[in-house]
Amino acid sequence: MPAEQALTFYTANTPNGQKVSIYLHEAALPHRQVTLDLGRGDQHQPGYLAVNPNGKIPAIVDHANGITVFESGAILSYLSTRHGHLHPAQPAAQWQVQQWLHFQIGGIGPMLGQLWWFLHASPSRNDAAIARYAKEARRLCGVVEQRLASSAYLALDHYSIADIAAFPWLRTHAELQLDLSPYPRLRRWLEQIEARPAVQQALAASMPAPAGA
């Protein structure tokens, strides 16, 4: 397989898909992107279930090493370890990154994802659920704000996969009706990451192709 196709990346325009796209662009890793239409149910087709039995995106196939990885956090850890980009050398720093990566996986993603569902996808309005998840989302924003008071980035004083993981979720604050005015450090962190050329390229690459393209 040609080098430019040594890695296949299955994705869609969601925060979890954007995470992996950002890493691929930050590390300048050649890859072939396969964009799934989630509304059409591409993720439930047998061909894709052979890649990810859970029927979710993202997933990657590392053809050069015969390894398939699904779950966005696992993919970020795999790629950073495999290629060394944004992978700190010292074990203490590696675990610092991993704990903040898992903070996103276990907290930011699920809570903001539930808030999005009850705001935009639930067939009936559930004010109690919206209030619950909005409160938890604000709490998590507060954790990030407090962390950024003592660290330039989420895990370390430099950019890491923990920032890549949290950024696509927290940048949806307007869509989630979350007021970030109480969190100036979080707002500045979002602006710094969004200004990175690789991030802009990745977000553009995640957008669906125009109809008829």
GROMACS .gro file of C-alpha atoms in nm:
model
  213
    1MET     CA    1   0.000   0.000   0.000
    2PRO     CA    2   0.139   0.347  -0.086
    3ALA     CA    3   0.273   0.548   0.208
    4GLU     CA    4  -0.005   0.804   0.172
    5GLN     CA    5  -0.257   0.524   0.231
    6ALA     CA    6  -0.071   0.341   0.510
    7LEU     CA    7  -0.329   0.471   0.758
    8THR     CA    8  -0.705   0.468   0.705
    9PHE     CA    9  -0.911   0.703   0.921
   10TYR     CA   10  -1.287   0.648   0.958
   11THR     CA   11  -1.464   0.958   1.082
   12ALA     CA   12  -1.760   1.196   1.076
   13ASN     CA   13  -1.801   1.563   1.163
   14THR     CA   14  -1.833   1.517   1.539
   15PRO     CA   15  -1.606   1.618   1.828
   16ASN     CA   16  -1.472   1.264   1.861
   17GLY     CA   17  -1.391   1.247   1.492
   18GLN     CA   18  -1.236   1.594   1.502
   19LYS     CA   19  -0.999   1.490   1.783
   20VAL     CA   20  -0.827   1.232   1.568
   21SER     CA   21  -0.829   1.456   1.262
   22ILE     CA   22  -0.651   1.725   1.463
   23TYR     CA   23  -0.378   1.484   1.571
   24LEU     CA   24  -0.328   1.353   1.218
   25HIS     CA   25  -0.284   1.708   1.091
   26GLU     CA   26  -0.066   1.818   1.383
   27ALA     CA   27   0.166   1.521   1.325
   28ALA     CA   28   0.140   1.554   0.945
   29LEU     CA   29   0.062   1.183   0.915
   30PRO     CA   30  -0.037   1.070   0.566
   31HIS     CA   31  -0.374   0.901   0.574
   32ARG     CA   32  -0.682   0.813   0.373
   33GLN     CA   33  -0.998   0.957   0.525
   34VAL     CA   34  -1.326   0.768   0.498
   35THR     CA   35  -1.616   0.990   0.606
   36LEU     CA   36  -1.921   0.798   0.723
   37ASP     CA   37  -2.276   0.929   0.691
   38LEU     CA   38  -2.408   0.865   1.042
   39GLY     CA   39  -2.761   0.971   0.951
   40ARG     CA   40  -2.766   0.709   0.676
   41GLY     CA   41  -2.633   0.447   0.917
   42ASP     CA   42  -2.296   0.379   0.753
   43GLN     CA   43  -2.153   0.302   1.098
   44HIS     CA   44  -2.385   0.000   1.132
   45GLN     CA   45  -2.292  -0.164   0.803
   46PRO     CA   46  -2.108  -0.499   0.821
   47GLY     CA   47  -1.796  -0.361   0.654
   48TYR     CA   48  -1.752  -0.096   0.919
   49LEU     CA   49  -1.854  -0.321   1.207
   50ALA     CA   50  -1.558  -0.539   1.110
   51VAL     CA   51  -1.342  -0.235   1.192
   52ASN     CA   52  -1.532  -0.121   1.503
   53PRO     CA   53  -1.778  -0.373   1.648
   54ASN     CA   54  -1.929  -0.092   1.856
   55GLY     CA   55  -2.050   0.087   1.544
   56LYS     CA   56  -1.913   0.428   1.640
   57ILE     CA   57  -1.657   0.665   1.494
   58PRO     CA   58  -1.368   0.723   1.487
   59ALA     CA   59  -1.147   0.427   1.406
   60ILE     CA   60  -0.814   0.385   1.236
   61VAL     CA   61  -0.643   0.101   1.055
   62ASP     CA   62  -0.263   0.110   1.065
   63HIS     CA   63  -0.196  -0.106   0.761
   64ALA     CA   64   0.180  -0.097   0.806
   65ASN     CA   65   0.152  -0.268   1.145
   66GLY     CA   66  -0.171  -0.462   1.099
   67ILE     CA   67  -0.337  -0.281   1.390
   68THR     CA   68  -0.693  -0.149   1.412
   69VAL     CA   69  -0.784   0.092   1.692
   70PHE     CA   70  -1.124   0.236   1.781
   71GLU     CA   71  -1.230   0.480   2.058
   72SER     CA   72  -1.091   0.830   2.014
   73GLY     CA   73  -0.886   0.839   2.333
   74ALA     CA   74  -0.724   0.507   2.253
   75ILE     CA   75  -0.646   0.629   1.901
   76LEU     CA   76  -0.481   0.947   2.032
   77SER     CA   77  -0.272   0.743   2.275
   78TYR     CA   78  -0.178   0.491   2.008
   79LEU     CA   79  -0.077   0.748   1.748
   80SER     CA   80   0.120   0.966   1.989
   81THR     CA   81   0.305   0.664   2.129
   82ARG     CA   82   0.366   0.515   1.786
   83HIS     CA   83   0.486   0.832   1.615
   84GLY     CA   84   0.626   1.030   1.909
   85HIS     CA   85   0.457   1.359   1.818
   86LEU     CA   86   0.312   1.532   2.127
   87HIS     CA   87   0.427   1.236   2.337
   88PRO     CA   88   0.631   1.352   2.637
   89ALA     CA   89   0.949   1.160   2.712
   90GLN     CA   90   0.915   1.140   3.090
   91PRO     CA   91   0.673   0.885   3.245
   92ALA     CA   92   0.541   1.140   3.497
   93ALA     CA   93   0.443   1.372   3.212
   94GLN     CA   94   0.294   1.084   3.015
   95TRP     CA   95   0.063   0.998   3.305
   96GLN     CA   96  -0.025   1.363   3.354
   97VAL     CA   97  -0.143   1.365   2.993
   98GLN     CA   98  -0.329   1.038   3.037
   99GLN     CA   99  -0.523   1.151   3.343
  100TRP     CA  100  -0.644   1.469   3.169
  101LEU     CA  101  -0.720   1.271   2.855
  102HIS     CA  102  -0.939   1.040   3.064
  103PHE     CA  103  -1.097   1.342   3.231
  104GLN     CA  104  -1.226   1.432   2.886
  105ILE     CA  105  -1.326   1.077   2.799
  106GLY     CA  106  -1.513   1.016   3.123
  107GLY     CA  107  -1.643   1.364   3.195
  108ILE     CA  108  -1.644   1.633   2.929
  109GLY     CA  109  -1.751   1.409   2.641
  110PRO     CA  110  -2.037   1.222   2.810
  111MET     CA  111  -2.180   1.521   2.994
  112LEU     CA  112  -2.166   1.765   2.702
  113GLY     CA  113  -2.289   1.490   2.473
  114GLN     CA  114  -2.596   1.435   2.690
  115LEU     CA  115  -2.659   1.808   2.708
  116TRP     CA  116  -2.647   1.827   2.328
  117TRP     CA  117  -2.893   1.537   2.301
  118PHE     CA  118  -3.151   1.688   2.533
  119LEU     CA  119  -3.117   2.030   2.372
  120HIS     CA  120  -3.120   1.926   2.007
  121ALA     CA  121  -3.216   1.563   1.951
  122SER     CA  122  -3.461   1.449   2.217
  123PRO     CA  123  -3.813   1.406   2.076
  124SER     CA  124  -3.957   1.574   2.385
  125ARG     CA  125  -3.820   1.851   2.603
  126ASN     CA  126  -3.687   1.745   2.940
  127ASP     CA  127  -3.606   2.051   3.149
  128ALA     CA  128  -3.476   1.847   3.442
  129ALA     CA  129  -3.225   1.666   3.221
  130ILE     CA  130  -3.115   1.990   3.054
  131ALA     CA  131  -3.064   2.154   3.394
  132ARG     CA  132  -2.870   1.853   3.523
  133TYR     CA  133  -2.631   1.828   3.230
  134ALA     CA  134  -2.589   2.205   3.197
  135LYS     CA  135  -2.493   2.223   3.565
  136GLU     CA  136  -2.240   1.944   3.522
  137ALA     CA  137  -2.103   2.102   3.204
  138ARG     CA  138  -2.048   2.428   3.392
  139ARG     CA  139  -1.876   2.239   3.673
  140LEU     CA  140  -1.640   2.076   3.424
  141CYS     CA  141  -1.568   2.415   3.267
  142GLY     CA  142  -1.479   2.532   3.616
  143VAL     CA  143  -1.236   2.243   3.659
  144VAL     CA  144  -1.066   2.339   3.333
  145GLU     CA  145  -1.060   2.707   3.433
  146GLN     CA  146  -0.897   2.623   3.765
  147ARG     CA  147  -0.642   2.396   3.599
  148LEU     CA  148  -0.548   2.665   3.349
  149ALA     CA  149  -0.469   2.899   3.638
  150SER     CA  150  -0.162   2.687   3.713
  151SER     CA  151  -0.081   2.531   3.376
  152ALA     CA  152  -0.053   2.684   3.030
  153TYR     CA  153  -0.237   2.386   2.884
  154LEU     CA  154  -0.462   2.119   3.024
  155ALA     CA  155  -0.210   1.852   3.120
  156LEU     CA  156   0.127   2.024   3.087
  157ASP     CA  157   0.275   2.365   3.019
  158HIS     CA  158   0.274   2.272   2.652
  159TYR     CA  159   0.015   2.142   2.410
  160SER     CA  160  -0.068   1.771   2.427
  161ILE     CA  161  -0.324   1.514   2.321
  162ALA     CA  162  -0.523   1.605   2.633
  163ASP     CA  163  -0.586   1.948   2.480
  164ILE     CA  164  -0.668   1.791   2.144
  165ALA     CA  165  -0.926   1.567   2.312
  166ALA     CA  166  -1.102   1.839   2.510
  167PHE     CA  167  -1.096   2.117   2.252
  168PRO     CA  168  -1.358   1.990   2.001
  169TRP     CA  169  -1.608   1.938   2.280
  170LEU     CA  170  -1.556   2.264   2.466
  171ARG     CA  171  -1.563   2.469   2.146
  172THR     CA  172  -1.933   2.372   2.110
  173HIS     CA  173  -2.026   2.594   2.406
  174ALA     CA  174  -2.252   2.824   2.203
  175GLU     CA  175  -2.443   2.530   2.056
  176LEU     CA  176  -2.482   2.397   2.409
  177GLN     CA  177  -2.602   2.737   2.538
  178LEU     CA  178  -2.311   2.754   2.783
  179ASP     CA  179  -2.199   3.103   2.884
  180LEU     CA  180  -1.819   3.107   2.904
  181SER     CA  181  -1.791   3.459   3.042
  182PRO     CA  182  -1.705   3.322   3.393
  183TYR     CA  183  -1.416   3.124   3.242
  184PRO     CA  184  -1.165   3.369   3.084
  185ARG     CA  185  -0.874   3.124   3.089
  186LEU     CA  186  -1.084   2.860   2.916
  187ARG     CA  187  -1.186   3.112   2.650
  188ARG     CA  188  -0.824   3.209   2.591
  189TRP     CA  189  -0.722   2.841   2.570
  190LEU     CA  190  -0.991   2.777   2.309
  191GLU     CA  191  -0.871   3.075   2.105
  192GLN     CA  192  -0.509   2.963   2.120
  193ILE     CA  193  -0.589   2.614   2.000
  194GLU     CA  194  -0.833   2.726   1.731
  195ALA     CA  195  -0.562   2.954   1.588
  196ARG     CA  196  -0.328   2.661   1.520
  197PRO     CA  197  -0.302   2.596   1.144
  198ALA     CA  198  -0.326   2.218   1.187
  199VAL     CA  199  -0.645   2.256   1.391
  200GLN     CA  200  -0.801   2.474   1.124
  201GLN     CA  201  -0.702   2.222   0.857
  202ALA     CA  202  -0.847   1.935   1.059
  203LEU     CA  203  -1.178   2.110   1.124
  204ALA     CA  204  -1.207   2.189   0.753
  205ALA     CA  205  -1.128   1.828   0.663
  206SER     CA  206  -1.401   1.710   0.899
  207MET     CA  207  -1.672   1.909   0.727
  208PRO     CA  208  -1.904   1.714   0.494
  209ALA     CA  209  -1.837   1.756   0.124
  210PRO     CA  210  -2.079   1.995  -0.049
  211ALA     CA  211  -2.376   1.828  -0.214
  212GLY     CA  212  -2.287   1.711  -0.562
  213ALA     CA  213  -1.914   1.729  -0.496
   0.00000   0.00000   0.00000
